[in-house]
mmCIF file of N, CA and C in Angstrom:
data_model
loop_
_atom_site.group_PDB
_atom_site.id
_atom_site.type_symbol
_atom_site.label_atom_id
_atom_site.label_comp_id
_atom_site.label_asym_id
_atom_site.label_seq_id
_atom_site.Cartn_x
_atom_site.Cartn_y
_atom_site.Cartn_z
ATOM 1 N N UNK A 1 21.314 -58.611 97.721
ATOM 2 C CA UNK A 1 20.975 -58.535 96.317
ATOM 3 C C UNK A 1 21.578 -57.258 95.720
ATOM 4 N N UNK A 2 22.179 -57.405 94.561
ATOM 5 C CA UNK A 2 22.778 -56.258 93.868
ATOM 6 C C UNK A 2 21.681 -55.377 93.299
ATOM 7 N N UNK A 3 21.688 -54.115 93.690
ATOM 8 C CA UNK A 3 20.743 -53.162 93.108
ATOM 9 C C UNK A 3 21.297 -52.709 91.772
ATOM 10 N N UNK A 4 20.438 -52.697 90.765
ATOM 11 C CA UNK A 4 20.845 -52.210 89.447
ATOM 12 C C UNK A 4 21.006 -50.697 89.517
ATOM 13 N N UNK A 5 22.126 -50.202 88.978
ATOM 14 C CA UNK A 5 22.386 -48.766 88.948
ATOM 15 C C UNK A 5 21.836 -48.188 87.648
ATOM 16 N N UNK A 6 20.874 -47.265 87.781
ATOM 17 C CA UNK A 6 20.258 -46.598 86.638
ATOM 18 C C UNK A 6 20.730 -45.151 86.642
ATOM 19 N N UNK A 7 21.292 -44.730 85.511
ATOM 20 C CA UNK A 7 21.834 -43.371 85.385
ATOM 21 C C UNK A 7 21.041 -42.641 84.312
ATOM 22 N N UNK A 8 20.224 -41.662 84.725
ATOM 23 C CA UNK A 8 19.437 -40.856 83.796
ATOM 24 C C UNK A 8 20.247 -39.632 83.386
ATOM 25 N N UNK A 9 20.343 -39.405 82.074
ATOM 26 C CA UNK A 9 21.132 -38.290 81.567
ATOM 27 C C UNK A 9 20.293 -37.362 80.700
ATOM 28 N N UNK A 10 20.567 -36.067 80.845
ATOM 29 C CA UNK A 10 19.879 -35.043 80.080
ATOM 30 C C UNK A 10 20.872 -33.914 79.826
ATOM 31 N N UNK A 11 20.441 -32.880 79.153
ATOM 32 C CA UNK A 11 21.366 -31.785 78.866
ATOM 33 C C UNK A 11 21.758 -31.028 80.130
ATOM 34 N N UNK A 12 20.756 -30.586 80.911
ATOM 35 C CA UNK A 12 21.061 -29.710 82.045
ATOM 36 C C UNK A 12 20.768 -30.287 83.407
ATOM 37 N N UNK A 13 20.239 -31.515 83.480
ATOM 38 C CA UNK A 13 19.891 -32.160 84.747
ATOM 39 C C UNK A 13 19.015 -31.238 85.600
ATOM 40 N N UNK A 14 18.026 -30.598 84.939
ATOM 41 C CA UNK A 14 17.155 -29.691 85.689
ATOM 42 C C UNK A 14 15.692 -30.134 85.697
ATOM 43 N N UNK A 15 15.241 -30.845 84.655
ATOM 44 C CA UNK A 15 13.820 -31.218 84.555
ATOM 45 C C UNK A 15 13.622 -32.718 84.328
ATOM 46 N N UNK A 16 13.800 -33.145 83.066
ATOM 47 C CA UNK A 16 13.432 -34.517 82.691
ATOM 48 C C UNK A 16 14.185 -35.587 83.460
ATOM 49 N N UNK A 17 15.495 -35.449 83.572
ATOM 50 C CA UNK A 17 16.263 -36.470 84.299
ATOM 51 C C UNK A 17 15.916 -36.448 85.782
ATOM 52 N N UNK A 18 15.594 -35.274 86.315
ATOM 53 C CA UNK A 18 15.197 -35.170 87.722
ATOM 54 C C UNK A 18 13.842 -35.841 87.961
ATOM 55 N N UNK A 19 12.918 -35.645 87.019
ATOM 56 C CA UNK A 19 11.591 -36.261 87.126
ATOM 57 C C UNK A 19 11.723 -37.782 87.047
ATOM 58 N N UNK A 20 12.512 -38.274 86.091
ATOM 59 C CA UNK A 20 12.716 -39.722 85.948
ATOM 60 C C UNK A 20 13.362 -40.296 87.209
ATOM 61 N N UNK A 21 14.363 -39.607 87.735
ATOM 62 C CA UNK A 21 15.049 -40.007 88.962
ATOM 63 C C UNK A 21 14.028 -40.140 90.097
ATOM 64 N N UNK A 22 13.192 -39.119 90.272
ATOM 65 C CA UNK A 22 12.200 -39.134 91.343
ATOM 66 C C UNK A 22 11.199 -40.266 91.199
ATOM 67 N N UNK A 23 10.710 -40.483 89.981
ATOM 68 C CA UNK A 23 9.727 -41.555 89.773
ATOM 69 C C UNK A 23 10.336 -42.939 89.988
ATOM 70 N N UNK A 24 11.549 -43.177 89.492
ATOM 71 C CA UNK A 24 12.114 -44.518 89.670
ATOM 72 C C UNK A 24 12.409 -44.794 91.143
ATOM 73 N N UNK A 25 12.874 -43.793 91.874
ATOM 74 C CA UNK A 25 13.079 -43.984 93.320
ATOM 75 C C UNK A 25 11.757 -44.310 94.008
ATOM 76 N N UNK A 26 10.681 -43.642 93.589
ATOM 77 C CA UNK A 26 9.379 -43.838 94.227
ATOM 78 C C UNK A 26 8.699 -45.143 93.803
ATOM 79 N N UNK A 27 8.863 -45.526 92.546
ATOM 80 C CA UNK A 27 8.113 -46.662 92.000
ATOM 81 C C UNK A 27 8.934 -47.945 91.879
ATOM 82 N N UNK A 28 10.236 -47.850 92.085
ATOM 83 C CA UNK A 28 11.113 -48.993 91.839
ATOM 84 C C UNK A 28 11.188 -50.018 92.948
ATOM 85 N N UNK A 29 10.463 -49.791 94.027
ATOM 86 C CA UNK A 29 10.428 -50.779 95.105
ATOM 87 C C UNK A 29 11.783 -51.049 95.739
ATOM 88 N N UNK A 30 12.683 -50.074 95.686
ATOM 89 C CA UNK A 30 13.997 -50.254 96.306
ATOM 90 C C UNK A 30 14.931 -51.167 95.528
ATOM 91 N N UNK A 31 14.539 -51.552 94.313
ATOM 92 C CA UNK A 31 15.367 -52.478 93.517
ATOM 93 C C UNK A 31 16.503 -51.785 92.778
ATOM 94 N N UNK A 32 16.484 -50.461 92.738
ATOM 95 C CA UNK A 32 17.452 -49.733 91.924
ATOM 96 C C UNK A 32 18.206 -48.702 92.741
ATOM 97 N N UNK A 33 19.453 -48.502 92.352
ATOM 98 C CA UNK A 33 20.186 -47.326 92.792
ATOM 99 C C UNK A 33 20.002 -46.333 91.648
ATOM 100 N N UNK A 34 19.503 -45.148 91.944
ATOM 101 C CA UNK A 34 19.121 -44.201 90.903
ATOM 102 C C UNK A 34 19.963 -42.933 91.014
ATOM 103 N N UNK A 35 20.524 -42.527 89.881
ATOM 104 C CA UNK A 35 21.298 -41.289 89.811
ATOM 105 C C UNK A 35 20.887 -40.558 88.540
ATOM 106 N N UNK A 36 21.097 -39.250 88.537
ATOM 107 C CA UNK A 36 20.850 -38.485 87.319
ATOM 108 C C UNK A 36 21.914 -37.408 87.195
ATOM 109 N N UNK A 37 22.149 -36.998 85.948
ATOM 110 C CA UNK A 37 23.166 -35.977 85.691
ATOM 111 C C UNK A 37 22.907 -35.350 84.327
ATOM 112 N N UNK A 38 23.680 -34.311 84.039
ATOM 113 C CA UNK A 38 23.553 -33.632 82.761
ATOM 114 C C UNK A 38 24.905 -33.362 82.141
ATOM 115 N N UNK A 39 24.871 -33.006 80.863
ATOM 116 C CA UNK A 39 26.107 -32.579 80.207
ATOM 117 C C UNK A 39 26.608 -31.307 80.890
ATOM 118 N N UNK A 40 25.642 -30.537 81.409
ATOM 119 C CA UNK A 40 25.920 -29.334 82.201
ATOM 120 C C UNK A 40 24.971 -29.396 83.400
ATOM 121 N N UNK A 41 25.231 -28.597 84.421
ATOM 122 C CA UNK A 41 24.322 -28.515 85.574
ATOM 123 C C UNK A 41 23.610 -27.167 85.526
ATOM 124 N N UNK A 42 22.317 -27.191 85.183
ATOM 125 C CA UNK A 42 21.556 -25.951 85.050
ATOM 126 C C UNK A 42 20.790 -25.591 86.319
ATOM 127 N N UNK A 43 20.886 -26.421 87.342
ATOM 128 C CA UNK A 43 20.115 -26.177 88.559
ATOM 129 C C UNK A 43 18.749 -26.835 88.460
ATOM 130 N N UNK A 44 18.182 -27.151 89.589
ATOM 131 C CA UNK A 44 16.885 -27.820 89.652
ATOM 132 C C UNK A 44 15.781 -26.833 89.269
ATOM 133 N N UNK A 45 14.966 -27.203 88.287
ATOM 134 C CA UNK A 45 13.908 -26.317 87.808
ATOM 135 C C UNK A 45 12.746 -26.298 88.811
ATOM 136 N N UNK A 46 12.362 -25.120 89.312
ATOM 137 C CA UNK A 46 11.290 -25.044 90.312
ATOM 138 C C UNK A 46 9.951 -25.594 89.815
ATOM 139 N N UNK A 47 9.688 -25.493 88.516
ATOM 140 C CA UNK A 47 8.435 -26.050 87.987
ATOM 141 C C UNK A 47 8.467 -27.581 88.014
ATOM 142 N N UNK A 48 9.625 -28.166 87.791
ATOM 143 C CA UNK A 48 9.745 -29.631 87.889
ATOM 144 C C UNK A 48 9.459 -30.064 89.324
ATOM 145 N N UNK A 49 9.988 -29.318 90.277
ATOM 146 C CA UNK A 49 9.730 -29.627 91.690
ATOM 147 C C UNK A 49 8.225 -29.539 91.958
ATOM 148 N N UNK A 50 7.578 -28.498 91.428
ATOM 149 C CA UNK A 50 6.146 -28.277 91.664
ATOM 150 C C UNK A 50 5.290 -29.404 91.073
ATOM 151 N N UNK A 51 5.569 -29.806 89.812
ATOM 152 C CA UNK A 51 4.721 -30.857 89.211
ATOM 153 C C UNK A 51 4.960 -32.217 89.857
ATOM 154 N N UNK A 52 6.163 -32.449 90.351
ATOM 155 C CA UNK A 52 6.414 -33.710 91.061
ATOM 156 C C UNK A 52 5.715 -33.701 92.418
ATOM 157 N N UNK A 53 5.675 -32.552 93.074
ATOM 158 C CA UNK A 53 4.955 -32.441 94.344
ATOM 159 C C UNK A 53 3.472 -32.742 94.116
ATOM 160 N N UNK A 54 2.914 -32.274 92.987
ATOM 161 C CA UNK A 54 1.524 -32.589 92.642
ATOM 162 C C UNK A 54 1.316 -34.093 92.509
ATOM 163 N N UNK A 55 2.360 -34.794 92.083
ATOM 164 C CA UNK A 55 2.290 -36.254 91.918
ATOM 165 C C UNK A 55 2.649 -36.987 93.215
ATOM 166 N N UNK A 56 2.890 -36.224 94.283
ATOM 167 C CA UNK A 56 3.180 -36.839 95.577
ATOM 168 C C UNK A 56 4.635 -37.208 95.792
ATOM 169 N N UNK A 57 5.549 -36.648 94.978
ATOM 170 C CA UNK A 57 6.970 -36.983 95.091
ATOM 171 C C UNK A 57 7.762 -35.695 95.297
ATOM 172 N N UNK A 58 8.585 -35.687 96.335
ATOM 173 C CA UNK A 58 9.380 -34.504 96.666
ATOM 174 C C UNK A 58 10.789 -34.661 96.097
ATOM 175 N N UNK A 59 11.113 -33.841 95.089
ATOM 176 C CA UNK A 59 12.475 -33.860 94.541
ATOM 177 C C UNK A 59 13.224 -32.587 94.910
ATOM 178 N N UNK A 60 12.670 -31.811 95.842
ATOM 179 C CA UNK A 60 13.269 -30.514 96.177
ATOM 180 C C UNK A 60 14.678 -30.635 96.745
ATOM 181 N N UNK A 61 15.036 -31.801 97.266
ATOM 182 C CA UNK A 61 16.379 -32.001 97.811
ATOM 183 C C UNK A 61 17.389 -32.490 96.785
ATOM 184 N N UNK A 62 16.949 -32.721 95.546
ATOM 185 C CA UNK A 62 17.861 -33.180 94.491
ATOM 186 C C UNK A 62 18.855 -32.085 94.141
ATOM 187 N N UNK A 63 20.001 -32.483 93.643
ATOM 188 C CA UNK A 63 20.975 -31.519 93.137
ATOM 189 C C UNK A 63 21.131 -31.720 91.640
ATOM 190 N N UNK A 64 21.529 -30.676 90.946
ATOM 191 C CA UNK A 64 21.782 -30.737 89.514
ATOM 192 C C UNK A 64 23.276 -31.018 89.347
ATOM 193 N N UNK A 65 23.601 -32.167 88.756
ATOM 194 C CA UNK A 65 24.995 -32.618 88.691
ATOM 195 C C UNK A 65 25.456 -32.846 87.255
ATOM 196 N N UNK A 66 26.758 -32.740 87.069
ATOM 197 C CA UNK A 66 27.381 -33.025 85.777
ATOM 198 C C UNK A 66 27.721 -34.520 85.741
ATOM 199 N N UNK A 67 27.678 -35.100 84.545
ATOM 200 C CA UNK A 67 27.960 -36.528 84.371
ATOM 201 C C UNK A 67 29.293 -36.907 85.016
ATOM 202 N N UNK A 68 29.256 -37.971 85.789
ATOM 203 C CA UNK A 68 30.436 -38.487 86.490
ATOM 204 C C UNK A 68 30.926 -39.737 85.753
ATOM 205 N N UNK A 69 32.152 -39.707 85.207
ATOM 206 C CA UNK A 69 32.649 -40.860 84.444
ATOM 207 C C UNK A 69 32.704 -42.147 85.271
ATOM 208 N N UNK A 70 32.917 -42.036 86.571
ATOM 209 C CA UNK A 70 32.958 -43.234 87.429
ATOM 210 C C UNK A 70 31.580 -43.885 87.524
ATOM 211 N N UNK A 71 30.534 -43.059 87.668
ATOM 212 C CA UNK A 71 29.177 -43.616 87.725
ATOM 213 C C UNK A 71 28.819 -44.222 86.371
ATOM 214 N N UNK A 72 29.231 -43.554 85.279
ATOM 215 C CA UNK A 72 28.985 -44.104 83.936
ATOM 216 C C UNK A 72 29.581 -45.504 83.809
ATOM 217 N N UNK A 73 30.784 -45.678 84.343
ATOM 218 C CA UNK A 73 31.455 -46.987 84.239
ATOM 219 C C UNK A 73 30.733 -48.067 85.028
ATOM 220 N N UNK A 74 30.079 -47.681 86.126
ATOM 221 C CA UNK A 74 29.427 -48.650 87.007
ATOM 222 C C UNK A 74 27.970 -48.919 86.655
ATOM 223 N N UNK A 75 27.365 -48.068 85.835
ATOM 224 C CA UNK A 75 25.925 -48.144 85.582
ATOM 225 C C UNK A 75 25.519 -49.436 84.877
ATOM 226 N N UNK A 76 24.358 -49.958 85.261
ATOM 227 C CA UNK A 76 23.749 -51.097 84.575
ATOM 228 C C UNK A 76 22.868 -50.604 83.425
ATOM 229 N N UNK A 77 22.251 -49.440 83.626
ATOM 230 C CA UNK A 77 21.412 -48.821 82.603
ATOM 231 C C UNK A 77 21.806 -47.362 82.481
ATOM 232 N N UNK A 78 22.052 -46.918 81.254
ATOM 233 C CA UNK A 78 22.317 -45.506 80.966
ATOM 234 C C UNK A 78 21.177 -45.070 80.056
ATOM 235 N N UNK A 79 20.356 -44.145 80.563
ATOM 236 C CA UNK A 79 19.147 -43.760 79.848
ATOM 237 C C UNK A 79 19.178 -42.258 79.591
ATOM 238 N N UNK A 80 19.250 -41.887 78.309
ATOM 239 C CA UNK A 80 19.204 -40.468 77.949
ATOM 240 C C UNK A 80 17.747 -40.079 77.711
ATOM 241 N N UNK A 81 17.416 -38.848 78.101
ATOM 242 C CA UNK A 81 16.039 -38.379 78.024
ATOM 243 C C UNK A 81 15.858 -37.244 77.029
ATOM 244 N N UNK A 82 16.934 -36.845 76.355
ATOM 245 C CA UNK A 82 16.822 -35.822 75.320
ATOM 246 C C UNK A 82 17.840 -36.121 74.236
ATOM 247 N N UNK A 83 17.518 -35.699 73.029
ATOM 248 C CA UNK A 83 18.382 -35.983 71.892
ATOM 249 C C UNK A 83 19.778 -35.409 72.040
ATOM 250 N N UNK A 84 19.890 -34.221 72.615
ATOM 251 C CA UNK A 84 21.197 -33.585 72.771
ATOM 252 C C UNK A 84 22.105 -34.441 73.647
ATOM 253 N N UNK A 85 21.574 -34.944 74.765
ATOM 254 C CA UNK A 85 22.384 -35.796 75.645
ATOM 255 C C UNK A 85 22.721 -37.111 74.946
ATOM 256 N N UNK A 86 21.769 -37.657 74.193
ATOM 257 C CA UNK A 86 22.008 -38.900 73.480
ATOM 258 C C UNK A 86 23.136 -38.728 72.464
ATOM 259 N N UNK A 87 23.134 -37.592 71.761
ATOM 260 C CA UNK A 87 24.148 -37.336 70.738
ATOM 261 C C UNK A 87 25.508 -36.981 71.331
ATOM 262 N N UNK A 88 25.522 -36.379 72.519
ATOM 263 C CA UNK A 88 26.764 -35.867 73.083
ATOM 264 C C UNK A 88 27.226 -36.583 74.345
ATOM 265 N N UNK A 89 26.575 -37.678 74.694
ATOM 266 C CA UNK A 89 26.992 -38.424 75.880
ATOM 267 C C UNK A 89 28.438 -38.869 75.701
ATOM 268 N N UNK A 90 29.235 -38.750 76.748
ATOM 269 C CA UNK A 90 30.630 -39.181 76.618
ATOM 270 C C UNK A 90 30.724 -40.645 76.200
ATOM 271 N N UNK A 91 31.820 -41.004 75.592
ATOM 272 C CA UNK A 91 32.051 -42.392 75.231
ATOM 273 C C UNK A 91 32.037 -43.209 76.516
ATOM 274 N N UNK A 92 31.273 -44.283 76.496
ATOM 275 C CA UNK A 92 31.116 -45.090 77.695
ATOM 276 C C UNK A 92 31.950 -46.354 77.555
ATOM 277 N N UNK A 93 32.887 -46.522 78.459
ATOM 278 C CA UNK A 93 33.685 -47.757 78.482
ATOM 279 C C UNK A 93 33.061 -48.675 79.521
ATOM 280 N N UNK A 94 31.939 -49.264 79.136
ATOM 281 C CA UNK A 94 31.178 -50.083 80.058
ATOM 282 C C UNK A 94 30.424 -51.107 79.225
ATOM 283 N N UNK A 95 30.944 -52.328 79.192
ATOM 284 C CA UNK A 95 30.344 -53.360 78.350
ATOM 285 C C UNK A 95 29.060 -53.939 78.929
ATOM 286 N N UNK A 96 28.863 -53.777 80.244
ATOM 287 C CA UNK A 96 27.678 -54.389 80.859
ATOM 288 C C UNK A 96 26.445 -53.491 80.785
ATOM 289 N N UNK A 97 26.631 -52.192 80.545
ATOM 290 C CA UNK A 97 25.492 -51.265 80.586
ATOM 291 C C UNK A 97 24.599 -51.414 79.366
ATOM 292 N N UNK A 98 23.301 -51.366 79.624
ATOM 293 C CA UNK A 98 22.338 -51.238 78.540
ATOM 294 C C UNK A 98 22.119 -49.750 78.362
ATOM 295 N N UNK A 99 22.210 -49.284 77.123
ATOM 296 C CA UNK A 99 22.053 -47.857 76.866
ATOM 297 C C UNK A 99 20.779 -47.640 76.077
ATOM 298 N N UNK A 100 19.891 -46.823 76.627
ATOM 299 C CA UNK A 100 18.615 -46.551 75.994
ATOM 300 C C UNK A 100 18.424 -45.060 75.837
ATOM 301 N N UNK A 101 17.595 -44.703 74.836
ATOM 302 C CA UNK A 101 17.209 -43.305 74.662
ATOM 303 C C UNK A 101 15.698 -43.213 74.737
ATOM 304 N N UNK A 102 15.212 -42.469 75.720
ATOM 305 C CA UNK A 102 13.790 -42.174 75.854
ATOM 306 C C UNK A 102 13.646 -40.678 75.606
ATOM 307 N N UNK A 103 13.215 -40.283 74.433
ATOM 308 C CA UNK A 103 13.144 -38.859 74.100
ATOM 309 C C UNK A 103 11.865 -38.205 74.594
ATOM 310 N N UNK A 104 12.008 -37.112 75.301
ATOM 311 C CA UNK A 104 10.871 -36.320 75.766
ATOM 312 C C UNK A 104 11.135 -34.858 75.436
ATOM 313 N N UNK A 105 10.075 -34.114 75.119
ATOM 314 C CA UNK A 105 10.204 -32.678 74.873
ATOM 315 C C UNK A 105 10.721 -31.995 76.138
ATOM 316 N N UNK A 106 11.419 -30.891 75.962
ATOM 317 C CA UNK A 106 11.960 -30.155 77.102
ATOM 318 C C UNK A 106 10.919 -29.165 77.608
ATOM 319 N N UNK A 107 10.325 -29.426 78.772
ATOM 320 C CA UNK A 107 9.301 -28.508 79.272
ATOM 321 C C UNK A 107 9.873 -27.136 79.637
ATOM 322 N N UNK A 108 11.162 -27.065 79.896
ATOM 323 C CA UNK A 108 11.785 -25.780 80.231
ATOM 324 C C UNK A 108 11.765 -24.822 79.042
ATOM 325 N N UNK A 109 11.551 -25.350 77.837
ATOM 326 C CA UNK A 109 11.487 -24.505 76.645
ATOM 327 C C UNK A 109 10.051 -24.082 76.323
ATOM 328 N N UNK A 110 9.097 -24.523 77.149
ATOM 329 C CA UNK A 110 7.693 -24.176 76.914
ATOM 330 C C UNK A 110 7.496 -22.675 77.038
ATOM 331 N N UNK A 111 6.584 -22.150 76.211
ATOM 332 C CA UNK A 111 6.273 -20.715 76.260
ATOM 333 C C UNK A 111 4.768 -20.536 76.424
ATOM 334 N N UNK A 112 4.370 -19.325 76.732
ATOM 335 C CA UNK A 112 2.956 -19.023 76.911
ATOM 336 C C UNK A 112 2.693 -18.541 78.317
ATOM 337 N N UNK A 113 1.441 -18.662 78.723
ATOM 338 C CA UNK A 113 1.072 -18.262 80.078
ATOM 339 C C UNK A 113 1.646 -19.278 81.065
ATOM 340 N N UNK A 114 1.649 -18.919 82.326
ATOM 341 C CA UNK A 114 2.113 -19.867 83.352
ATOM 342 C C UNK A 114 1.292 -21.150 83.296
ATOM 343 N N UNK A 115 0.000 -21.015 83.078
ATOM 344 C CA UNK A 115 -0.876 -22.186 82.987
ATOM 345 C C UNK A 115 -0.478 -23.084 81.805
ATOM 346 N N UNK A 116 -0.171 -22.487 80.670
ATOM 347 C CA UNK A 116 0.230 -23.258 79.488
ATOM 348 C C UNK A 116 1.580 -23.941 79.708
ATOM 349 N N UNK A 117 2.495 -23.241 80.351
ATOM 350 C CA UNK A 117 3.813 -23.818 80.640
ATOM 351 C C UNK A 117 3.665 -24.996 81.608
ATOM 352 N N UNK A 118 2.862 -24.815 82.647
ATOM 353 C CA UNK A 118 2.668 -25.901 83.613
ATOM 354 C C UNK A 118 1.981 -27.107 82.960
ATOM 355 N N UNK A 119 1.102 -26.852 81.997
ATOM 356 C CA UNK A 119 0.467 -27.945 81.263
ATOM 357 C C UNK A 119 1.536 -28.798 80.568
ATOM 358 N N UNK A 120 2.517 -28.129 79.940
ATOM 359 C CA UNK A 120 3.616 -28.848 79.272
ATOM 360 C C UNK A 120 4.424 -29.663 80.282
ATOM 361 N N UNK A 121 4.724 -29.073 81.423
ATOM 362 C CA UNK A 121 5.464 -29.794 82.465
ATOM 363 C C UNK A 121 4.690 -31.040 82.907
ATOM 364 N N UNK A 122 3.379 -30.901 83.085
ATOM 365 C CA UNK A 122 2.566 -32.050 83.517
ATOM 366 C C UNK A 122 2.527 -33.132 82.448
ATOM 367 N N UNK A 123 2.431 -32.718 81.184
ATOM 368 C CA UNK A 123 2.424 -33.710 80.092
ATOM 369 C C UNK A 123 3.719 -34.504 80.072
ATOM 370 N N UNK A 124 4.858 -33.815 80.174
ATOM 371 C CA UNK A 124 6.152 -34.500 80.172
ATOM 372 C C UNK A 124 6.275 -35.384 81.411
ATOM 373 N N UNK A 125 5.875 -34.844 82.568
ATOM 374 C CA UNK A 125 5.919 -35.638 83.815
ATOM 375 C C UNK A 125 5.133 -36.933 83.654
ATOM 376 N N UNK A 126 3.912 -36.848 83.129
ATOM 377 C CA UNK A 126 3.065 -38.031 83.006
ATOM 378 C C UNK A 126 3.627 -39.024 81.992
ATOM 379 N N UNK A 127 4.232 -38.519 80.918
ATOM 380 C CA UNK A 127 4.862 -39.405 79.922
ATOM 381 C C UNK A 127 6.055 -40.130 80.536
ATOM 382 N N UNK A 128 6.850 -39.425 81.311
ATOM 383 C CA UNK A 128 8.002 -40.056 81.963
ATOM 384 C C UNK A 128 7.520 -41.089 82.978
ATOM 385 N N UNK A 129 6.481 -40.759 83.731
ATOM 386 C CA UNK A 129 5.937 -41.716 84.709
ATOM 387 C C UNK A 129 5.495 -42.995 84.004
ATOM 388 N N UNK A 130 4.785 -42.864 82.885
ATOM 389 C CA UNK A 130 4.335 -44.041 82.133
ATOM 390 C C UNK A 130 5.527 -44.899 81.717
ATOM 391 N N UNK A 131 6.591 -44.256 81.253
ATOM 392 C CA UNK A 131 7.766 -45.005 80.793
ATOM 393 C C UNK A 131 8.477 -45.681 81.958
ATOM 394 N N UNK A 132 8.556 -45.011 83.102
ATOM 395 C CA UNK A 132 9.180 -45.599 84.304
ATOM 396 C C UNK A 132 8.343 -46.797 84.784
ATOM 397 N N UNK A 133 7.024 -46.663 84.785
ATOM 398 C CA UNK A 133 6.167 -47.768 85.205
ATOM 399 C C UNK A 133 6.390 -48.983 84.315
ATOM 400 N N UNK A 134 6.548 -48.769 83.016
ATOM 401 C CA UNK A 134 6.801 -49.866 82.084
ATOM 402 C C UNK A 134 8.155 -50.506 82.369
ATOM 403 N N UNK A 135 9.164 -49.686 82.626
ATOM 404 C CA UNK A 135 10.509 -50.170 82.950
ATOM 405 C C UNK A 135 10.471 -51.078 84.177
ATOM 406 N N UNK A 136 9.784 -50.635 85.219
ATOM 407 C CA UNK A 136 9.696 -51.410 86.469
ATOM 408 C C UNK A 136 8.908 -52.699 86.235
ATOM 409 N N UNK A 137 7.794 -52.599 85.499
ATOM 410 C CA UNK A 137 6.954 -53.768 85.229
ATOM 411 C C UNK A 137 7.701 -54.828 84.432
ATOM 412 N N UNK A 138 8.549 -54.365 83.492
ATOM 413 C CA UNK A 138 9.329 -55.302 82.673
ATOM 414 C C UNK A 138 10.429 -55.965 83.501
ATOM 415 N N UNK A 139 10.638 -55.452 84.712
ATOM 416 C CA UNK A 139 11.607 -56.068 85.609
ATOM 417 C C UNK A 139 13.053 -55.915 85.162
ATOM 418 N N UNK A 140 13.356 -54.793 84.557
ATOM 419 C CA UNK A 140 14.720 -54.556 84.079
ATOM 420 C C UNK A 140 15.675 -54.504 85.236
#
């Protein structure tokens, strides 16, 4: 059976796209090939790793990667997770891909105490999880 290739894109591939990548791998029942990338590679955000560990998912081995035009061409789903990536995603020469935008606030821009920042990370994590669960349930 052909696994659908899902490509999550964000600005820096450090938080939101990494969280989405981790959840779809964990919740997708092996039905998807999952990749994530950014317009730039900002490195894996340690707080994203921490909140995913709280959810029982280890993304500590993920790498922060720049968008690969070959993967873009092969993707079945191209999903941007921030407005900047949606606006600046390279032109995609791929007629079969469904392109979606799921906008989430950037938890890396959160300010305040460590507790307040982690609260923002958890809120974004839980919102992304809800959206991934819906994606899987809809059988995309």
